[in-house]
Amino acid sequence: MPHARATHLSRRGLLAAGGALGLGAALAACGDDKGEDTGSEGQAKGGGSGPWSFKDDRGTTVKLDRAPANIVAFTGVGAALYDYGIRVKGVFGPTRTSGGEPDVQAGDMDVSKVTVLGNTWGQFSIEKYAALAPDLLVSTMFDGAGTLWYVPEESSKKIAQLAPSVGISVYDRQLTRSLERMAQLAGSLGADLKAARVTQAKKRFEAAAARLRAAAKAKPGIRVLAGSASDQLFYVSGTDLSIDLEYFKALGVNLVEPPESAKKQGGGWYESLSWENVDKYQADIIMMDDRTSAIQPADITKATWKKLPAVRAGQVIPRSPEPILSYDKCVPLLTGLAEALEKAEKVA
């Protein structure tokens, strides 16, 4: 999942920094109207010319006179909505790399056509946000406290005064649930959920899930470790909070699970290891954090890393700890792991 580079690891910092990590400090809800529920499962109303409402994963119901047109979102959320045909006006979070290319979390969005309010952790231009005359802010949540991902805690109250917000949970649940919730939100905003591109993407996702389940069943002894690299530490992700890992586990993948005591410093998300101890867990396949905040496998120079059996066997694949929540973008996550399992040899 997510990770932070600061030496002072606040609860929110753990999420922004670690690789499969995360917790978060509570943000105040955005003063949204908490009138009638739209259903216990957070059903949405809208997508037309009349009133719009949506009950998010905080239990907050946002009500507007019309469906929001000026939407600002965390980059990954904007990318997911883009796949449903919904265009956002502005984004915050990793959007462009240091070389100016679209960040992996931007998906297929044309980043030249959105206003970037902040590209790194802690950046969020309130001035640019206000200039967009936002109707709605949307982000994910990596905790149970309602913390909106990448919304700076110190300016959250000012941001909340400018527009209501919707939070989609990516905490302690399986990937399929978060995908369903994003689809519901997109539908409420006017997306055609019966369009061929949407229904076909979901069918591809279901086929990829079946393939992964079959691959895991055929190779029950292959152990898979989810990791993330920084200069000083190697993070081993636990499987109990991350939506992708919880889903992979449910499909039968044999994932490495650090003990709860070892994950305590990482808020329950991960265990931090020195590079000298990177071989603590035996693994046949290593899935590495593909975000730009993490060091990529090709750039890891540590001798202890290069000696790992999975590394020497070439059984290292990418992982997206912050999946773009569209069926289209999640298909490669399943097929990549399924293919790795199908080809994997027992090396650990």
Short mmCIF file of C-alpha atoms in Angstrom, two decimals:
data_model
loop_
_atom_site.label_atom_id
_atom_site.label_comp_id
_atom_site.label_asym_id
_atom_site.label_seq_id
_atom_site.Cartn_x
_atom_site.Cartn_y
_atom_site.Cartn_z
CA MET A 1 0.00 0.00 0.00
CA PRO A 2 1.11 3.66 0.72
CA HIS A 3 4.27 5.11 2.39
CA ALA A 4 6.10 8.27 3.77
CA ARG A 5 9.70 9.36 3.55
CA ALA A 6 9.86 11.61 6.57
CA THR A 7 11.86 10.42 9.52
CA HIS A 8 9.03 11.54 11.77
CA LEU A 9 6.40 8.94 10.90
CA SER A 10 3.05 10.43 11.75
CA ARG A 11 0.03 8.20 11.28
CA ARG A 12 -0.70 9.93 7.96
CA GLY A 13 2.97 9.81 7.07
CA LEU A 14 3.02 6.05 7.44
CA LEU A 15 0.43 5.85 4.73
CA ALA A 16 2.14 8.19 2.34
CA ALA A 17 5.47 6.52 2.74
CA GLY A 18 5.70 2.86 3.14
CA GLY A 19 4.74 0.59 0.28
CA ALA A 20 1.89 -1.28 1.69
CA LEU A 21 1.41 0.96 4.54
CA GLY A 22 -0.88 3.28 6.09
CA LEU A 23 -3.01 4.76 8.71
CA GLY A 24 -4.24 8.33 8.91
CA ALA A 25 -5.12 11.15 11.20
CA ALA A 26 -8.78 12.00 11.34
CA LEU A 27 -10.01 14.87 9.19
CA ALA A 28 -13.17 16.72 9.98
CA ALA A 29 -16.01 15.81 7.67
CA CYS A 30 -16.73 18.53 5.20
CA GLY A 31 -19.87 19.87 6.78
CA ASP A 32 -21.91 17.82 4.33
CA ASP A 33 -25.64 17.52 4.70
CA LYS A 34 -26.31 14.39 6.73
CA GLY A 35 -29.98 14.21 6.04
CA GLU A 36 -31.74 11.17 4.69
CA ASP A 37 -29.64 8.15 3.87
CA THR A 38 -29.68 6.97 0.28
CA GLY A 39 -29.44 3.37 1.40
CA SER A 40 -27.38 1.28 3.79
CA GLU A 41 -24.97 0.38 0.99
CA GLY A 42 -24.31 3.98 0.05
CA GLN A 43 -26.47 4.11 -3.07
CA ALA A 44 -26.38 7.29 -5.09
CA LYS A 45 -29.02 9.41 -6.76
CA GLY A 46 -28.26 11.72 -9.63
CA GLY A 47 -26.62 11.65 -13.02
CA GLY A 48 -29.47 13.71 -14.49
CA SER A 49 -30.49 17.35 -14.40
CA GLY A 50 -32.21 17.17 -11.03
CA PRO A 51 -30.96 16.93 -7.44
CA TRP A 52 -27.95 14.76 -6.71
CA SER A 53 -26.99 12.85 -3.59
CA PHE A 54 -24.45 10.23 -2.62
CA LYS A 55 -23.81 8.43 0.64
CA ASP A 56 -20.08 7.83 0.98
CA ASP A 57 -18.08 5.35 3.04
CA ARG A 58 -17.99 7.67 6.05
CA GLY A 59 -21.77 7.41 6.19
CA THR A 60 -21.97 11.03 5.05
CA THR A 61 -24.68 11.92 2.55
CA VAL A 62 -23.81 14.77 0.21
CA LYS A 63 -26.79 16.52 -1.36
CA LEU A 64 -26.63 19.04 -4.18
CA ASP A 65 -29.23 20.75 -6.34
CA ARG A 66 -27.66 19.16 -9.40
CA ALA A 67 -24.99 16.62 -10.26
CA PRO A 68 -21.56 18.15 -9.62
CA ALA A 69 -19.78 19.42 -12.72
CA ASN A 70 -16.61 20.88 -11.22
CA ILE A 71 -15.06 17.84 -9.56
CA VAL A 72 -11.65 17.81 -7.90
CA ALA A 73 -10.17 14.46 -6.92
CA PHE A 74 -7.13 12.62 -5.70
CA THR A 75 -5.19 11.67 -8.83
CA GLY A 76 -5.97 7.96 -8.66
CA VAL A 77 -9.67 8.71 -8.19
CA GLY A 78 -9.61 11.08 -11.16
CA ALA A 79 -8.02 8.30 -13.20
CA ALA A 80 -10.73 5.82 -12.17
CA LEU A 81 -13.53 8.26 -13.01
CA TYR A 82 -11.84 8.95 -16.35
CA ASP A 83 -12.23 5.28 -17.27
CA TYR A 84 -15.97 5.70 -16.70
CA GLY A 85 -16.12 8.80 -18.91
CA ILE A 86 -16.21 11.31 -16.04
CA ARG A 87 -13.68 14.16 -16.34
CA VAL A 88 -12.43 16.01 -13.28
CA LYS A 89 -11.31 19.65 -13.32
CA GLY A 90 -8.45 19.33 -10.86
CA VAL A 91 -6.37 16.72 -9.10
CA PHE A 92 -4.05 16.43 -6.12
CA GLY A 93 -1.49 13.74 -5.43
CA PRO A 94 1.17 12.12 -7.64
CA THR A 95 0.30 13.33 -11.14
CA ARG A 96 3.59 14.02 -12.94
CA THR A 97 7.00 12.45 -12.49
CA SER A 98 10.13 14.53 -11.99
CA GLY A 99 10.63 14.24 -15.75
CA GLY A 100 7.20 15.67 -16.46
CA GLU A 101 5.64 12.40 -17.59
CA PRO A 102 2.26 11.24 -16.25
CA ASP A 103 2.64 9.41 -12.94
CA VAL A 104 1.55 5.77 -12.82
CA GLN A 105 -1.37 6.83 -10.63
CA ALA A 106 -2.68 9.17 -13.34
CA GLY A 107 -3.76 6.23 -15.50
CA ASP A 108 -5.03 7.32 -18.91
CA MET A 109 -5.88 10.88 -17.87
CA ASP A 110 -4.46 13.67 -20.01
CA VAL A 111 -2.67 15.44 -17.18
CA SER A 112 -2.17 18.53 -19.36
CA LYS A 113 -5.91 19.12 -19.22
CA VAL A 114 -6.37 19.12 -15.46
CA THR A 115 -5.32 21.66 -12.85
CA VAL A 116 -2.77 20.08 -10.51
CA LEU A 117 -3.27 21.42 -6.99
CA GLY A 118 -0.29 19.54 -5.59
CA ASN A 119 1.96 16.78 -6.85
CA THR A 120 3.53 15.54 -3.64
CA TRP A 121 2.56 14.78 -0.05
CA GLY A 122 1.47 17.93 1.79
CA GLN A 123 0.95 20.02 -1.35
CA PHE A 124 -2.56 21.36 -1.97
CA SER A 125 -3.08 24.86 -3.39
CA ILE A 126 -6.22 26.24 -1.78
CA GLU A 127 -6.03 29.24 -4.13
CA LYS A 128 -6.13 27.03 -7.24
CA TYR A 129 -8.84 24.92 -5.65
CA ALA A 130 -11.05 27.94 -4.96
CA ALA A 131 -10.49 29.23 -8.51
CA LEU A 132 -12.00 26.04 -9.90
CA ALA A 133 -15.28 26.80 -8.09
CA PRO A 134 -15.48 23.18 -6.98
CA ASP A 135 -18.79 21.41 -6.54
CA LEU A 136 -17.26 18.28 -5.04
CA LEU A 137 -13.97 16.84 -3.77
CA VAL A 138 -13.41 13.08 -3.93
CA SER A 139 -10.63 11.02 -2.40
CA THR A 140 -9.95 7.57 -1.03
CA MET A 141 -9.58 6.70 2.65
CA PHE A 142 -6.93 4.40 4.12
CA ASP A 143 -8.33 4.32 7.64
CA GLY A 144 -11.59 3.95 9.47
CA ALA A 145 -11.58 7.50 10.77
CA GLY A 146 -12.67 9.20 7.56
CA THR A 147 -9.28 10.65 6.63
CA LEU A 148 -9.31 11.89 3.04
CA TRP A 149 -6.12 10.70 1.35
CA TYR A 150 -3.65 13.44 0.41
CA VAL A 151 -5.81 16.24 1.85
CA PRO A 152 -3.36 18.04 4.18
CA GLU A 153 -4.53 17.86 7.77
CA GLU A 154 -3.39 21.40 8.56
CA SER A 155 -5.57 22.94 5.83
CA SER A 156 -8.41 20.41 5.80
CA LYS A 157 -10.91 22.75 7.46
CA LYS A 158 -10.33 25.51 4.90
CA ILE A 159 -10.62 23.00 2.09
CA ALA A 160 -13.85 21.61 3.55
CA GLN A 161 -15.43 25.06 3.55
CA LEU A 162 -15.14 25.36 -0.23
CA ALA A 163 -17.03 22.24 -1.29
CA PRO A 164 -18.52 19.03 0.13
CA SER A 165 -16.49 15.86 -0.12
CA VAL A 166 -16.95 12.15 -0.81
CA GLY A 167 -14.67 9.46 0.60
CA ILE A 168 -14.32 5.99 -0.91
CA SER A 169 -12.79 3.49 1.51
CA VAL A 170 -9.80 1.38 0.51
CA TYR A 171 -9.24 0.14 4.05
CA ASP A 172 -9.68 -3.36 5.47
CA ARG A 173 -11.86 -4.73 2.69
CA GLN A 174 -11.42 -6.57 -0.57
CA LEU A 175 -10.68 -4.88 -3.86
CA THR A 176 -14.05 -5.83 -5.33
CA ARG A 177 -15.93 -3.80 -2.72
CA SER A 178 -13.98 -0.62 -3.46
CA LEU A 179 -14.43 -1.19 -7.20
CA GLU A 180 -18.18 -1.45 -6.69
CA ARG A 181 -18.27 1.77 -4.70
CA MET A 182 -16.31 3.70 -7.33
CA ALA A 183 -18.65 2.39 -10.02
CA GLN A 184 -21.64 3.54 -7.96
CA LEU A 185 -20.13 6.99 -7.61
CA ALA A 186 -19.35 7.19 -11.33
CA GLY A 187 -22.89 6.13 -12.15
CA SER A 188 -24.32 8.83 -9.93
CA LEU A 189 -22.17 11.39 -11.75
CA GLY A 190 -23.60 10.40 -15.12
CA ALA A 191 -21.46 7.46 -16.27
CA ASP A 192 -23.20 4.84 -18.38
CA LEU A 193 -22.50 1.66 -16.44
CA LYS A 194 -24.10 -0.41 -19.20
CA ALA A 195 -21.77 0.91 -21.89
CA ALA A 196 -19.81 -1.80 -23.67
CA ARG A 197 -16.43 -0.53 -22.47
CA VAL A 198 -17.60 -0.76 -18.86
CA THR A 199 -19.31 -4.15 -19.03
CA GLN A 200 -16.47 -5.67 -21.06
CA ALA A 201 -13.88 -4.39 -18.57
CA LYS A 202 -15.80 -6.02 -15.74
CA LYS A 203 -15.96 -9.32 -17.66
CA ARG A 204 -12.19 -9.15 -18.23
CA PHE A 205 -11.72 -8.53 -14.52
CA GLU A 206 -13.85 -11.53 -13.60
CA ALA A 207 -11.95 -13.72 -16.07
CA ALA A 208 -8.63 -12.52 -14.65
CA ALA A 209 -9.83 -13.32 -11.12
CA ALA A 210 -10.76 -16.84 -12.21
CA ARG A 211 -7.33 -17.26 -13.81
CA LEU A 212 -5.58 -16.09 -10.63
CA ARG A 213 -7.67 -18.42 -8.47
CA ALA A 214 -6.75 -21.34 -10.73
CA ALA A 215 -3.06 -20.41 -10.74
CA ALA A 216 -3.01 -20.15 -6.93
CA LYS A 217 -4.74 -23.53 -6.60
CA ALA A 218 -2.22 -25.12 -8.96
CA LYS A 219 0.77 -23.66 -7.09
CA PRO A 220 -0.20 -23.65 -3.39
CA GLY A 221 3.42 -23.91 -2.26
CA ILE A 222 4.58 -20.74 -4.03
CA ARG A 223 4.95 -17.97 -1.46
CA VAL A 224 4.41 -14.36 -2.52
CA LEU A 225 5.82 -11.37 -0.64
CA ALA A 226 4.60 -7.79 -1.13
CA GLY A 227 7.40 -5.31 -0.58
CA SER A 228 8.42 -1.69 -0.98
CA ALA A 229 11.89 -0.16 -1.01
CA SER A 230 13.35 3.03 0.40
CA ASP A 231 16.97 4.09 0.91
CA GLN A 232 17.15 2.84 4.48
CA LEU A 233 14.37 0.29 4.82
CA PHE A 234 12.54 -2.53 3.11
CA TYR A 235 8.84 -2.77 3.92
CA VAL A 236 7.01 -6.09 4.00
CA SER A 237 3.27 -5.57 3.64
CA GLY A 238 0.73 -7.38 5.69
CA THR A 239 -2.39 -8.71 4.02
CA ASP A 240 -5.14 -7.74 6.45
CA LEU A 241 -5.72 -4.09 5.49
CA SER A 242 -4.74 -3.66 1.82
CA ILE A 243 -7.61 -4.13 -0.63
CA ASP A 244 -5.51 -5.88 -3.27
CA LEU A 245 -3.74 -8.25 -0.90
CA GLU A 246 -6.96 -9.14 0.93
CA TYR A 247 -8.49 -10.03 -2.42
CA PHE A 248 -5.47 -12.03 -3.59
CA LYS A 249 -5.56 -13.96 -0.31
CA ALA A 250 -9.27 -14.67 -0.78
CA LEU A 251 -8.44 -16.06 -4.22
CA GLY A 252 -6.01 -18.49 -2.61
CA VAL A 253 -2.63 -16.80 -3.13
CA ASN A 254 -0.09 -17.90 -0.50
CA LEU A 255 1.06 -14.52 0.79
CA VAL A 256 3.80 -13.84 3.35
CA GLU A 257 2.23 -12.38 6.51
CA PRO A 258 4.44 -10.68 9.13
CA PRO A 259 3.24 -11.21 12.72
CA GLU A 260 1.06 -8.52 14.27
CA SER A 261 3.81 -7.55 16.71
CA ALA A 262 6.18 -6.86 13.80
CA LYS A 263 3.60 -4.69 12.01
CA LYS A 264 2.85 -2.57 15.06
CA GLN A 265 5.27 0.22 14.13
CA GLY A 266 3.69 0.35 10.69
CA GLY A 267 0.22 0.83 12.05
CA GLY A 268 -0.69 -2.76 11.26
CA TRP A 269 0.10 -2.33 7.57
CA TYR A 270 3.69 -3.49 7.28
CA GLU A 271 6.94 -4.51 8.92
CA SER A 272 10.06 -2.40 8.44
CA LEU A 273 13.30 -4.30 7.84
CA SER A 274 16.86 -3.08 7.53
CA TRP A 275 18.47 -4.10 4.27
CA GLU A 276 20.71 -6.45 6.25
CA ASN A 277 17.59 -8.36 7.27
CA VAL A 278 15.77 -8.28 3.95
CA ASP A 279 16.00 -12.08 3.77
CA LYS A 280 13.92 -12.56 6.94
CA TYR A 281 11.04 -14.13 5.01
CA GLN A 282 11.28 -16.83 2.37
CA ALA A 283 9.47 -15.94 -0.84
CA ASP A 284 9.34 -17.37 -4.33
CA ILE A 285 7.76 -14.28 -5.89
CA ILE A 286 8.24 -10.69 -4.75
CA MET A 287 5.69 -8.03 -5.69
CA MET A 288 7.28 -4.58 -5.53
CA ASP A 289 5.57 -1.21 -5.05
CA ASP A 290 5.35 0.49 -8.45
CA ARG A 291 4.72 4.03 -7.15
CA THR A 292 7.23 6.77 -7.83
CA SER A 293 7.66 7.27 -4.07
CA ALA A 294 9.34 3.85 -3.87
CA ILE A 295 12.69 2.73 -5.27
CA GLN A 296 12.07 0.43 -8.20
CA PRO A 297 13.70 -3.04 -8.38
CA ALA A 298 16.04 -2.11 -11.23
CA ASP A 299 17.46 0.70 -9.08
CA ILE A 300 18.06 -1.32 -5.90
CA THR A 301 21.80 -1.77 -5.46
CA LYS A 302 21.83 -3.51 -2.08
CA ALA A 303 23.82 -6.75 -2.17
CA THR A 304 21.39 -8.45 0.19
CA TRP A 305 18.56 -7.74 -2.24
CA LYS A 306 20.42 -9.18 -5.19
CA LYS A 307 21.05 -12.41 -3.25
CA LEU A 308 17.36 -13.10 -2.61
CA PRO A 309 16.25 -16.32 -4.36
CA ALA A 310 13.27 -14.64 -6.04
CA VAL A 311 15.47 -11.83 -7.34
CA ARG A 312 18.09 -14.22 -8.66
CA ALA A 313 15.36 -16.26 -10.36
CA GLY A 314 13.84 -13.18 -11.98
CA GLN A 315 10.58 -13.71 -10.11
CA VAL A 316 9.97 -10.06 -9.19
CA ILE A 317 6.84 -8.33 -10.47
CA PRO A 318 5.22 -4.91 -9.91
CA ARG A 319 2.42 -4.24 -7.46
CA SER A 320 0.07 -1.25 -7.26
CA PRO A 321 -0.58 -0.61 -3.54
CA GLU A 322 -3.00 2.17 -4.54
CA PRO A 323 -4.98 0.55 -7.36
CA ILE A 324 -6.85 2.79 -9.79
CA LEU A 325 -10.39 1.74 -8.95
CA SER A 326 -11.72 0.85 -12.36
CA TYR A 327 -12.15 -2.71 -13.59
CA ASP A 328 -10.05 -1.88 -16.64
CA LYS A 329 -7.03 -0.82 -14.60
CA CYS A 330 -7.30 -3.71 -12.14
CA VAL A 331 -7.24 -6.43 -14.79
CA PRO A 332 -3.42 -6.21 -15.20
CA LEU A 333 -2.96 -6.53 -11.43
CA LEU A 334 -4.65 -9.93 -11.50
CA THR A 335 -3.22 -11.19 -14.77
CA GLY A 336 0.31 -10.14 -13.82
CA LEU A 337 0.22 -12.14 -10.61
CA ALA A 338 -1.54 -15.08 -12.28
CA GLU A 339 1.13 -15.25 -14.98
CA ALA A 340 3.90 -15.03 -12.40
CA LEU A 341 2.37 -17.92 -10.44
CA GLU A 342 1.90 -20.00 -13.55
CA LYS A 343 5.58 -19.59 -14.48
CA ALA A 344 7.07 -19.58 -10.97
CA GLU A 345 9.50 -22.17 -9.68
CA LYS A 346 9.97 -22.97 -6.02
CA VAL A 347 13.20 -21.15 -5.16
CA ALA A 348 12.93 -20.11 -1.52
#
